[in-house]
Coordinates of C-alpha atoms in Angstrom, one line a residue:
X1 CA 104.1 26.3 72.4
X2 CA 104.7 24.1 69.4
X3 CA 105.6 20.5 70.2
X4 CA 108.3 19.0 67.9
X5 CA 106.1 16.0 67.5
X6 CA 103.4 18.1 65.8
X7 CA 105.7 19.6 63.2
X8 CA 105.5 17.8 59.9
X9 CA 106.9 20.3 57.4
X10 CA 108.3 23.8 56.7
X11 CA 106.9 26.3 54.3
X12 CA 109.0 27.1 51.2
X13 CA 109.1 30.3 49.1
X14 CA 106.3 31.2 46.7
X15 CA 103.2 31.0 48.9
X16 CA 100.0 33.0 48.1
X17 CA 96.8 33.5 50.1
X18 CA 95.3 30.4 48.4
X19 CA 98.2 27.9 48.1
X20 CA 101.6 27.1 49.5
X21 CA 104.4 24.5 49.3
X22 CA 106.1 22.9 52.2
X23 CA 108.9 20.4 52.5
X24 CA 108.0 17.4 54.7
X25 CA 110.2 16.4 57.6
X26 CA 111.7 12.9 57.3
X27 CA 109.4 11.2 59.7
X28 CA 106.4 12.5 57.8
X29 CA 107.6 11.2 54.4
X30 CA 106.6 7.9 52.7
X31 CA 102.9 7.9 53.7
X32 CA 103.1 9.8 57.0
X33 CA 101.0 12.5 55.4
X34 CA 98.3 11.7 52.8
X35 CA 96.5 13.7 50.2
X36 CA 93.3 15.2 51.6
X37 CA 94.5 15.5 55.2
X38 CA 94.1 18.8 57.0
X39 CA 97.3 20.5 58.4
X40 CA 97.9 23.7 60.3
X41 CA 100.4 26.4 59.2
X42 CA 101.7 28.4 62.1
X43 CA 102.5 31.9 60.7
X44 CA 103.5 34.3 63.5
X45 CA 100.3 34.5 65.6
X46 CA 98.1 33.2 62.9
X47 CA 96.8 29.6 62.4
X48 CA 96.1 28.8 58.8
X49 CA 94.1 25.7 58.0
X50 CA 95.4 23.9 54.9
X51 CA 94.5 20.8 52.9
X52 CA 97.1 18.5 51.3
X53 CA 96.5 18.8 47.6
X54 CA 99.5 16.9 46.3
X55 CA 102.6 15.1 47.5
X56 CA 105.7 14.9 45.2
X57 CA 108.8 12.8 46.2
X58 CA 112.2 13.9 44.8
X59 CA 115.4 11.9 44.6
X60 CA 118.6 13.4 42.9
X61 CA 119.7 10.0 41.7
X62 CA 116.4 9.4 39.8
X63 CA 116.1 12.4 37.5
X64 CA 116.0 12.3 33.7
X65 CA 119.5 12.4 32.1
X66 CA 121.4 12.3 35.4
X67 CA 124.8 10.6 35.8
X68 CA 123.1 7.4 37.1
X69 CA 121.2 6.9 33.8
X70 CA 123.6 4.2 32.6
X71 CA 123.6 2.4 35.9
X72 CA 119.8 2.3 35.9
X73 CA 119.9 1.1 32.3
X74 CA 122.0 -1.9 33.2
X75 CA 120.1 -2.6 36.4
X76 CA 123.1 -1.9 38.6
X77 CA 122.5 -1.0 42.3
X78 CA 122.4 2.7 43.1
X79 CA 123.7 4.1 46.5
X80 CA 120.4 5.8 47.5
X81 CA 121.6 6.5 51.0
X82 CA 123.8 9.3 49.8
X83 CA 121.3 10.8 47.4
X84 CA 119.6 14.2 47.9
X85 CA 116.0 13.2 48.5
X86 CA 112.9 14.9 50.0
X87 CA 109.2 15.2 49.6
X88 CA 107.3 18.3 48.6
X89 CA 103.7 18.9 49.8
X90 CA 101.4 21.2 47.8
X91 CA 98.8 22.8 50.1
X92 CA 95.5 24.5 49.5
X93 CA 95.1 27.3 52.1
X94 CA 91.5 27.2 53.3
X95 CA 90.8 29.6 56.2
X96 CA 92.4 31.4 59.1
X97 CA 91.3 29.8 62.3
X98 CA 88.9 30.8 63.8
X99 CA 87.0 30.9 60.5
X100 CA 88.2 34.0 58.7
X101 CA 89.6 34.8 55.3
X102 CA 93.3 34.5 54.7
X103 CA 94.6 38.0 53.8
X104 CA 98.3 37.5 53.7
X105 CA 100.4 34.4 52.7
X106 CA 102.5 32.3 55.1
X107 CA 106.2 33.1 55.2
X108 CA 109.1 30.8 54.2
X109 CA 110.2 28.9 57.2
X110 CA 106.8 28.8 58.9
X111 CA 106.1 25.5 60.6
X112 CA 103.4 23.1 59.2
X113 CA 101.8 21.1 62.0
X114 CA 99.7 18.0 62.2
X115 CA 96.2 18.7 63.5
X116 CA 93.6 16.3 65.0
X117 CA 90.3 17.4 63.4
X118 CA 88.3 15.6 66.0
X119 CA 89.8 17.7 68.7
X120 CA 89.3 20.9 66.7
X121 CA 85.9 20.1 65.3
X122 CA 84.4 23.5 66.3
X123 CA 87.4 25.4 65.0
X124 CA 87.3 23.8 61.6
X125 CA 83.6 23.2 60.9
X126 CA 82.1 25.9 63.2
X127 CA 80.0 23.2 64.9
X128 CA 80.5 20.2 67.0
X129 CA 78.8 16.8 66.9
X130 CA 76.5 17.9 69.8
X131 CA 75.1 20.8 67.9
X132 CA 71.5 20.4 66.6
X133 CA 70.3 21.0 63.0
X134 CA 73.2 19.2 61.5
X135 CA 73.7 15.7 60.2
X136 CA 77.1 14.1 59.9
X137 CA 78.1 12.0 56.8
X138 CA 81.0 10.1 55.4
X139 CA 84.6 10.7 56.4
X140 CA 87.0 13.5 55.2
X141 CA 89.4 12.2 52.6
X142 CA 92.7 11.2 54.1
X143 CA 91.0 10.0 57.3
X144 CA 89.4 6.8 56.0
X145 CA 90.9 4.6 58.8
X146 CA 90.0 6.9 61.7
X147 CA 86.7 8.2 60.3
X148 CA 86.1 12.0 60.4
X149 CA 82.5 12.7 59.3
X150 CA 81.6 16.2 58.0
X151 CA 78.5 18.2 59.0
X152 CA 75.7 19.3 56.7
X153 CA 73.4 22.2 57.8
X154 CA 69.8 21.0 57.4
X155 CA 68.4 24.6 57.5
X156 CA 69.8 25.2 54.0
X157 CA 68.1 22.3 52.3
X158 CA 65.4 24.6 50.9
X159 CA 68.1 26.2 48.7
X160 CA 68.2 23.0 46.6
X161 CA 70.7 20.2 46.1
X162 CA 72.4 18.6 43.0
X163 CA 74.1 15.2 42.9
X164 CA 76.3 14.4 39.9
X165 CA 78.2 11.3 38.9
X166 CA 78.6 8.7 36.2
X167 CA 77.3 5.2 36.5
X168 CA 79.3 3.4 39.2
X169 CA 80.6 6.5 40.9
X170 CA 78.4 6.0 44.0
X171 CA 75.8 8.7 43.6
X172 CA 72.9 6.5 44.4
X173 CA 74.6 5.1 47.4
X174 CA 75.3 8.7 48.5
X175 CA 71.7 9.7 48.0
X176 CA 70.6 6.7 50.1
X177 CA 73.0 7.8 52.8
X178 CA 71.6 11.3 52.7
X179 CA 68.1 9.9 52.9
X180 CA 69.0 8.0 56.0
X181 CA 70.8 10.9 57.6
X182 CA 67.7 13.1 57.0
X183 CA 65.5 10.5 58.6
X184 CA 67.0 11.4 62.0
X185 CA 67.8 15.1 62.4
X186 CA 68.8 16.3 65.9
X187 CA 66.7 19.3 66.8
X188 CA 67.5 19.5 70.5
X189 CA 68.9 17.2 73.1
X190 CA 67.6 13.7 72.8
X191 CA 65.0 14.8 70.1
X192 CA 65.2 14.0 66.4
X193 CA 62.8 14.4 63.5
X194 CA 62.7 13.2 59.9
X195 CA 62.6 15.4 56.8
X196 CA 59.7 14.6 54.5
X197 CA 60.9 13.3 51.2
X198 CA 59.5 12.2 47.8
X199 CA 61.9 10.2 45.6
X200 CA 61.6 9.6 41.9
X201 CA 63.4 6.3 41.7
X202 CA 64.5 5.7 38.1
X203 CA 66.2 2.3 38.7
X204 CA 64.7 0.9 41.9
X205 CA 67.7 1.9 44.0
X206 CA 65.6 3.0 47.0
X207 CA 62.7 0.4 47.0
X208 CA 64.6 -1.5 49.6
X209 CA 63.5 1.1 52.2
X210 CA 59.9 0.1 51.7
X211 CA 60.8 -3.6 52.2
X212 CA 63.0 -2.8 55.2
X213 CA 60.3 -0.9 57.1
X214 CA 57.6 -3.4 56.1
X215 CA 59.7 -6.2 57.6
X216 CA 59.9 -4.4 61.0
X217 CA 63.0 -2.2 60.4
X218 CA 63.1 1.3 61.7
X219 CA 64.3 4.1 59.5
X220 CA 65.1 6.9 61.9
X221 CA 62.0 9.0 62.7
X222 CA 60.3 8.4 59.4
X223 CA 56.7 7.4 60.2
X224 CA 56.0 5.5 57.0
X225 CA 57.6 4.5 53.7
X226 CA 55.4 3.9 50.7
X227 CA 56.4 2.6 47.3
X228 CA 54.3 3.8 44.4
X229 CA 54.1 1.8 41.2
X230 CA 52.1 2.1 38.0
X231 CA 48.7 0.3 38.1
X232 CA 49.8 -2.6 35.8
X233 CA 52.7 -3.4 38.1
X234 CA 50.4 -3.1 41.1
X235 CA 48.2 -5.8 39.7
X236 CA 51.0 -8.3 40.2
X237 CA 50.8 -10.2 43.5
X238 CA 54.6 -10.4 43.8
X239 CA 54.9 -6.7 43.7
X240 CA 52.1 -6.0 46.2
X241 CA 53.6 -8.6 48.6
X242 CA 56.8 -6.6 49.1
X243 CA 56.5 -3.7 51.5
X244 CA 53.8 -1.0 51.6
X245 CA 53.0 -0.7 47.9
X246 CA 50.4 1.7 46.4
X247 CA 49.3 2.4 42.8
X248 CA 50.1 5.7 41.1
X249 CA 46.8 7.4 40.2
X250 CA 46.0 10.8 38.6
X251 CA 43.2 13.2 39.4
X252 CA 42.8 15.6 36.5
X253 CA 40.5 17.8 38.6
X254 CA 43.4 18.9 40.7
X255 CA 44.9 20.5 37.7
X256 CA 43.5 23.8 36.3
X257 CA 41.9 23.7 32.8
X258 CA 44.7 25.8 31.4
X259 CA 47.5 23.6 32.8
X260 CA 45.8 20.5 31.7
X261 CA 45.4 21.9 28.2
X262 CA 49.1 22.7 28.1
X263 CA 50.0 19.3 29.4
X264 CA 47.9 17.5 26.8
X265 CA 49.4 19.4 23.9
X266 CA 52.9 18.9 25.3
X267 CA 52.1 15.2 25.7
X268 CA 51.1 15.0 22.0
X269 CA 53.6 17.4 20.4
X270 CA 56.5 17.6 22.8
X271 CA 56.4 21.4 22.6
X272 CA 54.1 24.4 22.9
X273 CA 55.8 26.4 20.2
X274 CA 53.2 27.3 17.6
X275 CA 50.5 25.6 19.6
X276 CA 48.9 28.7 21.3
X277 CA 45.6 28.3 19.4
X278 CA 45.4 24.6 20.3
X279 CA 45.9 25.3 24.0
X280 CA 43.4 28.2 24.0
X281 CA 40.7 26.2 22.3
X282 CA 41.3 23.1 24.4
X283 CA 41.0 25.2 27.5
X284 CA 37.8 26.6 26.1
X285 CA 36.6 23.0 25.5
X286 CA 37.1 22.1 29.1
X287 CA 35.2 25.2 30.3
X288 CA 32.5 24.4 27.7
X289 CA 32.1 20.8 29.0
X290 CA 31.7 22.2 32.6
X291 CA 29.0 24.6 31.3
X292 CA 27.3 21.6 29.5
X293 CA 27.1 19.6 32.8
X294 CA 30.4 17.8 33.0
X295 CA 31.9 19.2 36.2
X296 CA 34.7 16.6 36.4
X297 CA 37.5 16.6 33.8
X298 CA 38.5 13.2 35.2
X299 CA 35.3 11.6 33.8
X300 CA 35.9 13.1 30.3
X301 CA 38.8 10.6 29.7
X302 CA 37.0 7.6 31.2
X303 CA 33.3 7.4 30.8
X304 CA 32.7 10.6 28.8
X305 CA 35.3 10.5 26.1
X306 CA 32.9 10.2 23.2
X307 CA 30.9 13.1 24.6
X308 CA 34.1 15.1 24.8
X309 CA 34.8 14.5 21.1
X310 CA 31.3 15.3 20.1
X311 CA 31.3 18.5 22.1
X312 CA 34.6 19.5 20.4
X313 CA 32.7 19.3 17.0
X314 CA 29.9 21.5 18.4
X315 CA 32.3 24.0 20.0
X316 CA 34.3 24.2 16.7
X317 CA 31.2 25.3 14.9
X318 CA 30.1 27.8 17.6
X319 CA 33.4 29.7 17.8
X320 CA 34.8 28.9 14.3
X321 CA 37.8 26.8 15.3
X322 CA 39.9 26.2 12.2
X323 CA 39.6 22.5 10.9
X324 CA 43.4 22.0 11.2
X325 CA 43.3 23.3 14.8
X326 CA 40.3 21.1 15.6
X327 CA 42.0 18.1 14.1
X328 CA 45.2 18.7 16.1
X329 CA 43.2 19.0 19.3
X330 CA 41.3 15.7 18.6
X331 CA 44.6 13.9 17.9
X332 CA 46.1 15.3 21.1
X333 CA 43.1 14.1 23.1
X334 CA 43.3 10.6 21.6
X335 CA 47.0 10.5 22.3
X336 CA 46.5 11.7 25.9
X337 CA 43.8 9.0 26.6
X338 CA 46.6 6.4 26.4
X339 CA 47.4 7.2 30.0
X340 CA 44.1 5.5 30.8
X341 CA 43.8 2.9 28.0
X342 CA 47.4 1.6 28.5
X343 CA 48.2 2.4 32.1
X344 CA 44.8 2.9 34.0
X345 CA 46.2 6.0 35.7
X346 CA 42.8 7.7 35.8
X347 CA 40.5 4.9 36.9
X348 CA 42.7 3.3 39.6
X349 CA 42.0 4.0 43.3
X350 CA 45.0 5.9 44.7
X351 CA 45.7 8.2 47.6
X352 CA 47.6 10.4 45.1
X353 CA 44.2 11.6 43.9
X354 CA 43.8 13.7 47.0
X355 CA 45.7 16.8 48.1
X356 CA 45.7 15.2 51.5
X357 CA 48.6 13.1 50.3
X358 CA 50.9 16.2 50.5
X359 CA 49.5 17.2 53.9
X360 CA 50.1 13.8 55.3
X361 CA 53.7 13.4 54.1
X362 CA 54.7 16.9 55.3
X363 CA 52.9 16.6 58.6
X364 CA 54.0 13.0 59.4
X365 CA 57.5 13.1 57.9
X366 CA 56.9 10.2 55.5
X367 CA 59.0 8.9 52.6
X368 CA 57.2 8.3 49.3
X369 CA 59.2 6.4 46.6
X370 CA 57.9 6.5 43.1
X371 CA 59.3 3.4 41.4
X372 CA 59.9 4.3 37.7
X373 CA 62.1 1.3 37.2
X374 CA 61.2 -1.7 34.9
X375 CA 59.6 -3.4 37.9
X376 CA 57.5 -0.5 39.0
X377 CA 56.7 0.9 35.5
X378 CA 56.6 -2.0 33.1
X379 CA 56.2 -0.8 29.5
X380 CA 55.6 2.8 30.6
X381 CA 57.1 5.3 28.1
X382 CA 59.0 8.4 29.1
X383 CA 56.3 10.9 28.3
X384 CA 53.9 9.1 30.6
X385 CA 56.4 9.2 33.4
X386 CA 56.9 12.9 32.6
X387 CA 53.2 13.5 32.9
X388 CA 53.2 11.8 36.3
X389 CA 56.1 14.0 37.3
X390 CA 54.1 17.1 36.0
X391 CA 51.1 16.0 38.1
X392 CA 53.2 15.6 41.2
X393 CA 55.1 18.9 40.7
X394 CA 51.8 20.7 40.1
X395 CA 50.3 19.4 43.3
X396 CA 53.4 20.2 45.3
X397 CA 53.8 23.7 43.9
X398 CA 50.1 24.6 44.4
X399 CA 49.8 23.1 47.9
X400 CA 53.0 24.7 49.1
X401 CA 51.8 28.1 47.7
X402 CA 48.7 27.6 49.8
X403 CA 50.8 26.8 52.9
X404 CA 52.7 30.1 52.3
X405 CA 49.5 32.1 52.0
X406 CA 48.2 30.6 55.2
X407 CA 51.6 31.3 56.9
X408 CA 51.9 27.6 57.6
X409 CA 55.5 26.5 57.2
X410 CA 56.0 23.0 55.7
X411 CA 59.1 21.4 54.2
X412 CA 59.7 18.7 51.7
X413 CA 62.7 17.4 49.7
X414 CA 61.8 16.3 46.1
X415 CA 64.5 13.9 45.0
X416 CA 64.6 13.3 41.2
X417 CA 66.9 10.7 39.6
X418 CA 67.8 11.0 36.0
X419 CA 66.9 14.7 36.2
X420 CA 67.9 15.3 32.5
X421 CA 64.7 13.4 31.6
X422 CA 62.4 15.8 33.4
X423 CA 64.1 19.2 33.1
X424 CA 66.4 18.7 30.1
X425 CA 68.7 21.2 28.5
X426 CA 67.9 22.0 24.8
X427 CA 71.0 19.9 23.9
X428 CA 69.5 16.7 25.3
X429 CA 67.8 14.6 22.6
X430 CA 64.5 13.7 24.2
X431 CA 61.1 14.3 22.5
X432 CA 59.4 16.3 25.2
X433 CA 59.8 17.8 28.6
X434 CA 56.3 17.9 30.1
X435 CA 57.5 18.6 33.7
X436 CA 60.1 21.2 32.8
X437 CA 57.9 24.3 33.4
X438 CA 56.7 23.2 36.9
X439 CA 60.2 22.1 38.0
X440 CA 61.6 25.4 36.9
X441 CA 58.9 27.1 39.0
X442 CA 59.9 25.0 42.0
X443 CA 63.6 25.8 41.4
X444 CA 63.1 29.5 41.3
X445 CA 60.3 29.9 43.9
X446 CA 60.2 26.7 46.0
X447 CA 62.9 27.8 48.4
X448 CA 60.6 30.7 49.5
X449 CA 58.1 28.2 50.9
X450 CA 60.1 25.1 51.9
X451 CA 59.8 23.0 48.7
X452 CA 63.3 21.8 47.8
X453 CA 64.7 19.9 44.8
X454 CA 67.5 17.4 44.8
X455 CA 68.4 16.8 41.2
X456 CA 70.5 13.7 40.4
X457 CA 72.1 13.2 37.0
X458 CA 74.9 11.2 35.4
X459 CA 75.2 13.9 32.7
X460 CA 74.7 17.2 34.4
X461 CA 75.4 19.2 31.2
X462 CA 72.1 17.8 29.8
X463 CA 70.1 19.2 32.7
X464 CA 68.6 22.7 32.3
X465 CA 71.3 25.2 33.2
X466 CA 68.8 27.7 34.7
X467 CA 67.3 25.0 37.0
X468 CA 70.7 23.8 38.1
X469 CA 71.8 27.4 38.8
X470 CA 69.2 27.5 41.5
X471 CA 70.9 24.7 43.4
X472 CA 73.2 25.8 46.2
X473 CA 74.7 22.5 47.4
X474 CA 76.5 20.1 45.2
X475 CA 77.6 16.5 45.7
X476 CA 80.1 15.9 42.9
X477 CA 81.2 12.3 42.2
X478 CA 83.3 11.1 39.3
X479 CA 82.0 12.8 36.1
X480 CA 82.4 12.4 32.4
X481 CA 85.3 14.5 30.9
X482 CA 82.7 16.2 28.7
X483 CA 81.0 17.5 31.9
X484 CA 84.0 18.8 33.7
X485 CA 83.8 22.5 32.5
X486 CA 80.1 22.5 33.1
X487 CA 80.4 21.2 36.6
X488 CA 83.1 23.7 37.4
X489 CA 81.0 26.6 36.3
X490 CA 77.6 25.5 37.7
X491 CA 79.0 24.8 41.2
X492 CA 80.6 28.2 41.5
X493 CA 84.2 27.1 40.8
X494 CA 86.5 24.5 42.4
X495 CA 90.1 24.9 43.5
X496 CA 92.5 24.0 40.6
X497 CA 93.9 21.1 42.7
X498 CA 90.5 19.4 42.7
X499 CA 89.7 19.7 39.0
X500 CA 91.9 16.8 37.8
X501 CA 90.1 14.5 40.3
X502 CA 86.7 15.1 38.8
X503 CA 87.2 12.3 36.2
X504 CA 89.3 10.0 38.4
X505 CA 87.7 9.8 41.9
X506 CA 87.2 6.4 43.3
X507 CA 83.7 5.0 43.8
X508 CA 82.2 6.6 47.0
X509 CA 84.5 9.6 46.9
X510 CA 82.6 12.9 46.5
X511 CA 83.3 16.6 46.5
X512 CA 80.7 18.5 48.6
X513 CA 80.4 22.2 48.3
X514 CA 77.8 24.9 48.8
X515 CA 75.3 26.2 51.4
X516 CA 74.8 23.0 53.4
X517 CA 78.6 22.7 54.0
X518 CA 79.5 24.7 57.1
X519 CA 82.9 25.8 55.7
X520 CA 83.5 28.2 52.8
X521 CA 85.5 25.7 50.8
X522 CA 84.8 22.3 49.1
X523 CA 85.3 19.2 51.1
X524 CA 86.5 15.9 49.7
X525 CA 84.6 13.1 51.4
X526 CA 84.4 9.3 51.2
X527 CA 80.9 7.9 51.9
X528 CA 81.3 4.9 54.2
X529 CA 79.4 1.6 54.0
X530 CA 78.3 2.3 57.5
X531 CA 76.5 5.5 56.3
X532 CA 73.8 3.3 54.9
X533 CA 71.9 1.0 57.3
X534 CA 69.8 -0.4 54.4
X535 CA 72.1 -1.8 51.8
X536 CA 70.8 -1.6 48.2
X537 CA 70.2 -4.9 46.5
X538 CA 69.4 -3.6 43.0
X539 CA 72.1 -4.0 40.4
X540 CA 73.8 -7.0 42.0
X541 CA 74.6 -9.7 39.5
X542 CA 75.3 -13.5 39.7
X543 CA 76.7 -13.9 36.3
X544 CA 79.3 -16.7 36.7
X545 CA 77.1 -18.9 39.0
X546 CA 74.1 -18.6 36.7
X547 CA 76.1 -19.4 33.6
X548 CA 77.5 -22.5 35.3
X549 CA 74.0 -23.5 36.4
X550 CA 72.7 -23.2 32.8
X551 CA 75.6 -25.3 31.5
X552 CA 75.1 -27.9 34.2
X553 CA 78.6 -27.5 35.6

């Protein structure tokens, strides 16, 4: 039985299985129904879930060229009470409840009803707030005052995530909210766990988590939070005094001779095209050094670098390396040694030099934040950051491969800000992409053994298309007009009603679509301030007060 109080509109002619138009009843006009709200279309025995895509008010006395044009021109009052006026509501038809495809359109005259999503949570989302393996985030658009969070299915994290949005759209805040939600995942009644995470923090947006936990705060079920900075930053007392801070260090012996040779040539040239001989001979040099009694490649770039160069000359004579190839290898080695000479990445004591680091974070559910901001990486160039990323990606890929071989399930989410710097598309103008190959391997194979990517970018069209195509959940904030078509194609398509919003969404608004969403259609969500317990402090300015202070006023 339909209650008259529930009816808010009547379906008009022209409906399809994907969209419909209704005329609102008078009491539902003028803000009674808002864009983004969910409504129910009662069509015979069927219940069709619909989303309000657009509301259009009409008034016969306010149309272009009507008889009242002269009166409006002269500012005379118009008798609106006798005008023909109404509001039209454009609807996106979503699913037939309970959760099946809509196979025939609603009929003209069908009633449109208001629905309370909180009371019909299971019908709409397929799960309720008591169900395990889901985290709930934000509020559905149109329900900002009453708050209607949406569920995300944690079991589908291994299928990779992408978060897009221009500066100021709220993507970092959303990422922080996601981190906090994944710190406390319900697995059964009264039992929660944290999802292990590594964050490449390009701008220091997440370092507050290390400070928060160090000051006694509790971040869900996360056992520990560590902030990793480059050695020169670690030498500063003020940096070490804030939270659990550790230096970034590299152990070259955890990388195979072949992969190290490729990384060194990439570091030097920015590409491996035309460098096959250099890579082959550099790999031969590392094997030759081991044969000559240098078992640790790490030592070759610290205490044994002169020996390395001398043995290169000897090897070149023994196997007839061409002088130009030998010279290129020598220059590549000199270039690569700057990671130690400038940044002390090889000689510093660091827990990143042991594979146990990955074992600990996955077993204990820790959060490791790699601070690549100006504070955590002072004076560090992009290719050095890329090499650190290559090192991390290599360790993760190799260790998770071993877990798979041993049939030991482990899980980790690898969150990468400014992803276009580490797995760029060919159109993106950066000199090199050291980590590209390893991140591509994780994207294509990582889902098989629990290693997941979360790629964050303000210019998604500059991120490698193949890597992004492996992502199956998308958080889309306001994007640049140049990225609209790319975002539409890479995310599997969006309803026409949502496309115009891609460039105009307010800060904090996000379209969520894909495998983690429990419904087969995109959701428009607003991330709430309450979704983040630890508020970010980076980026806050004090311009006016500081200017006044400098002027003495």
